[in-house]
């Protein structure tokens, strides 16, 4: 059975007396060699790990090399599936995992074996970047493998459907593998998208690369009061649409169904779409049922729809995906419904009186 209990106040103003109960706050390549792992590093623009700050060449990248005064040594080529390029004079050379400055230095060293280019400029330019496909896991709408038009963490999050009600955007993990001289290593950094959203700052400048793994962690239930989920829901980082189910006994959009609402919608938005009949609906006590991740149970809160419509924000909480709204009948509505379901006429006034007593005064009133 659903449980009822007061929970921590939501991240918006509530009545000073605190008398209103509140809802719960809101593929890349794999190799056989063992990995050399490092612990996660917090992203700071000034201290971003060099391996994440620099672009690493890989299969599919196209480069142009210009050697001043030696046009025969200049060339344009694309790294093959093994990360190799045929270099003039030398032959096949692996560029996989090299940064652009490292590749430039390697070419200079190769050419110096054959020609004295110590006083010659060697310039390497990335002319076409390979496609970026990353793995997105964790608390997103659609985990999986995705090609990205823009290799940013925010784009990856949106491509997978956006943040969910349980996503924690403060510690998104980006895992990347590096292969140098046949040795494979892995490094992980934590990217915070929540703080820039909250404070209005720029997003972390972390460029994803092909084969990266992006993990969106689940929000720790003990930290619900520290994390403004309504702010995230109203942002462009969250899933754009939520599904709210309803059970309406009072007319309007009657029966059982689902409302598709913009993320960030409130209780009033849903009630307005339901079009409940104020003459028959019990608007003073509309039930909102929500899953509480802290207890693993359903929590039911009674809300005053009239108060919400007239501006009482304590009665107009933001909705979350999978919420359920139940609108019951008022006394007149229950009586009318009961009378309409009676197919046999009352024998006399005493029969009618007994019917009313049984329906409303025996402790089990009709829905």
Short mmCIF file of C-alpha atoms in Angstrom, two decimals, residues 29 35 55 63 65 81 84-85 99 104-105 123-124 147 168 184 211 222 234 262 297 314-315 318 331 350 358:
data_model
loop_
_atom_site.label_atom_id
_atom_site.label_comp_id
_atom_site.label_asym_id
_atom_site.label_seq_id
_atom_site.Cartn_x
_atom_site.Cartn_y
_atom_site.Cartn_z
CA UNK A 29 37.53 0.04 -29.29
CA UNK A 35 44.75 -1.36 -18.62
CA UNK A 55 43.37 15.96 -29.52
CA UNK A 63 46.08 15.47 -41.88
CA UNK A 65 51.83 18.06 -43.68
CA UNK A 81 42.07 1.35 -39.71
CA UNK A 84 48.93 4.18 -40.12
CA UNK A 85 49.91 6.67 -42.82
CA UNK A 99 48.74 14.59 -30.41
CA UNK A 104 54.89 16.95 -35.93
CA UNK A 105 57.95 16.11 -33.86
CA UNK A 123 53.65 22.05 -40.05
CA UNK A 124 50.94 19.44 -39.45
CA UNK A 147 27.61 9.20 -33.04
CA UNK A 168 23.25 13.68 -10.84
CA UNK A 184 47.04 0.81 -23.18
CA UNK A 211 35.55 5.47 -28.02
CA UNK A 222 20.53 11.33 0.92
CA UNK A 234 13.48 23.17 -16.76
CA UNK A 262 6.94 19.52 -21.04
CA UNK A 297 7.88 3.17 -1.88
CA UNK A 314 2.79 25.01 -1.80
CA UNK A 315 -0.10 23.33 -3.63
CA UNK A 318 6.68 20.55 -10.14
CA UNK A 331 -20.28 14.64 -2.38
CA UNK A 350 -37.42 5.09 3.18
CA UNK A 358 -25.42 3.03 3.19
#
